[in-house]
Amino acid sequence: MSSKQNSCFNVATQLTRLGRDPGEQHGFVNAPLYKGSTVIYQTMDDLEHRRSRFTYGTAGTPTIANLENAWTQLAGAAGTVLSPSGLGAVTLSLFSTTKSGDHILMPDSVYRPTRNFCNGMLARYGVTTTYYDPMIGSGIEALVQPNTSTIFLEAPGSQTLEVQDVPAIVAVARQHGIKTIIDNTWATPIFFRAHDHGVDVSVEAGTKYLGGHSDLLLGLVSANAESWPALRATYDAMAMLPGADDCVLALRGMRTLHMRLKEAERRGLDMASWLQARPEVSRVLHPAFESCPGHEFWKRDFTGSSGLFSIVLKPGYTREGLARMLDHMAVFGMGFSWGGYESLIIPFDCAQYRTATSWKPEGLALRLQIGLEDIDDLKHDLDQGFARLK
Ligand SMILES: *Cc1c(COP(=O)(O)O)cnc(C)c1O
């Protein structure tokens, strides 16, 4: 099904059509799974000129191309490359916009493994990083150096959910010829079309909502026309690609992505409102709530919210009380990652590693991922948990 045909449809319809073509698949609804390294050429001349739609397994297969092309269309990009994990996608994006001697700007609220990559690997390759307050907006101009090549954004931020003023930061970057990369995992292109807002490169941990079942690790990096050649060249130089089976799982997840995100939004808002009214809770850090830093930017630029948010408890609760609460949850699980069908809850404390801002909450902080369980079962589980907290 051609992308021209698809672009006239609304996004939910597009998601059901992208990356497959029954006319080319003996009529079967879904595309076949291609695994492979070697591609056979018909003539010596074809071989010498790499005259073939697919040239070798690392350069792509029909299965990989289906997912890449679907995502390109969904994100409104010029092209997409895949990675075996979300973190792999982040590092690929940064390798595509930096070289030795460059300086980059990173939000203080960035996903922690991204921070570790900048402080470790990028530093060893001669790229220096300055962390900035995610709420800095156009004030970021004061941090630009002659060798600044990249401004990285993540909206909302990991754990603390600050929503950045993306257009203001993009405007500064454009003025200085600096590339922008955003980690758009929380919103996905369904709720925030980063390239439409001028961002050059957009990263998605497909592990989260695209996979949707916690059985898959995958990253996707899309780029606008200007940044696409460098991104593709970087990918081709490293050839770190996901397995074909995981691409098929991601294409399957894509069919229900819109529906699952809308449901995650509804449930996230319901649970966040319920938590906001609890006597144990001081603040809800959910982009759709006024108590979340950058709520006004979310309202202006995003078209929805997903099912991941945080809360700050009132002062006075102890670590021991929190352990009593979390060790005995019946429905909520404790674990990293999110975007699956199951609800998760974890404590967090960013005070130790943030450097441009200070995280001094009035009480203990928790991050919640709301899954597809019955809402009343989830509320009951938290209600019982709060009783143990005291
Ligand atoms: C989970 C996550 C990643 C990394 O994805 P993995 O597939 O787990 O490596 C990157 N960015 C954000 C914002 C994430 O939440």
Short mmCIF file of C-alpha atoms and ligand atoms in Angstrom, two decimals, residues 83-90 109-114 152 154-159 183-186 203-208 216-219 308 336-338 367, ligand 1:
data_model
loop_
_atom_site.label_atom_id
_atom_site.label_comp_id
_atom_site.label_asym_id
_atom_site.label_seq_id
_atom_site.Cartn_x
_atom_site.Cartn_y
_atom_site.Cartn_z
CA SER A 83 18.20 -0.29 16.43
CA PRO A 84 18.12 -3.35 18.72
CA SER A 85 17.10 -1.16 21.70
CA GLY A 86 15.89 2.31 22.59
CA LEU A 87 19.25 3.14 24.11
CA GLY A 88 20.90 1.93 20.89
CA ALA A 89 18.67 4.37 19.00
CA VAL A 90 19.72 7.24 21.28
CA SER A 109 16.10 15.34 33.06
CA VAL A 110 17.39 13.05 30.30
CA TYR A 111 17.00 9.25 30.53
CA ARG A 112 19.85 8.20 32.78
CA PRO A 113 21.58 5.71 30.43
CA THR A 114 21.71 8.54 27.83
CA PHE A 152 19.23 17.03 22.74
CA GLU A 154 13.49 14.78 25.98
CA ALA A 155 9.90 15.84 26.53
CA PRO A 156 8.62 15.04 29.03
CA GLY A 157 11.78 14.24 31.04
CA SER A 158 12.51 10.85 32.55
CA GLN A 159 11.09 10.33 36.07
CA ASP A 183 13.76 11.42 22.73
CA ASN A 184 10.04 11.23 21.94
CA THR A 185 9.38 7.86 23.59
CA TRP A 186 6.68 9.05 26.02
CA VAL A 203 14.17 8.80 18.78
CA GLU A 204 11.60 6.28 19.94
CA ALA A 205 12.17 3.35 22.27
CA GLY A 206 9.87 0.92 20.44
CA THR A 207 10.38 -1.27 23.49
CA LYS A 208 7.67 0.78 25.19
CA LEU A 216 10.54 -6.81 22.78
CA LEU A 217 13.54 -4.46 22.70
CA LEU A 218 13.68 -2.06 19.76
CA GLY A 219 14.66 1.49 18.85
CA LEU A 308 3.39 7.02 32.55
CA PHE A 336 12.07 -0.86 34.86
CA SER A 337 10.75 0.02 31.43
CA TRP A 338 7.06 0.69 30.70
CA ARG A 367 6.77 6.60 39.07
C1 LIG B 1 13.25 3.02 28.00
C2 LIG B 1 13.74 4.29 27.41
C3 LIG B 1 14.82 4.29 26.53
C4 LIG B 1 15.59 3.05 26.22
O1 LIG B 1 14.88 2.01 25.65
P1 LIG B 1 15.44 0.51 25.78
O2 LIG B 1 14.81 -0.19 24.65
O3 LIG B 1 15.01 0.01 27.11
O4 LIG B 1 16.93 0.59 25.65
C5 LIG B 1 15.19 5.49 26.00
N1 LIG B 1 14.56 6.64 26.31
C6 LIG B 1 13.53 6.67 27.16
C7 LIG B 1 12.86 7.96 27.46
C8 LIG B 1 13.08 5.50 27.74
O5 LIG B 1 12.07 5.55 28.62
#
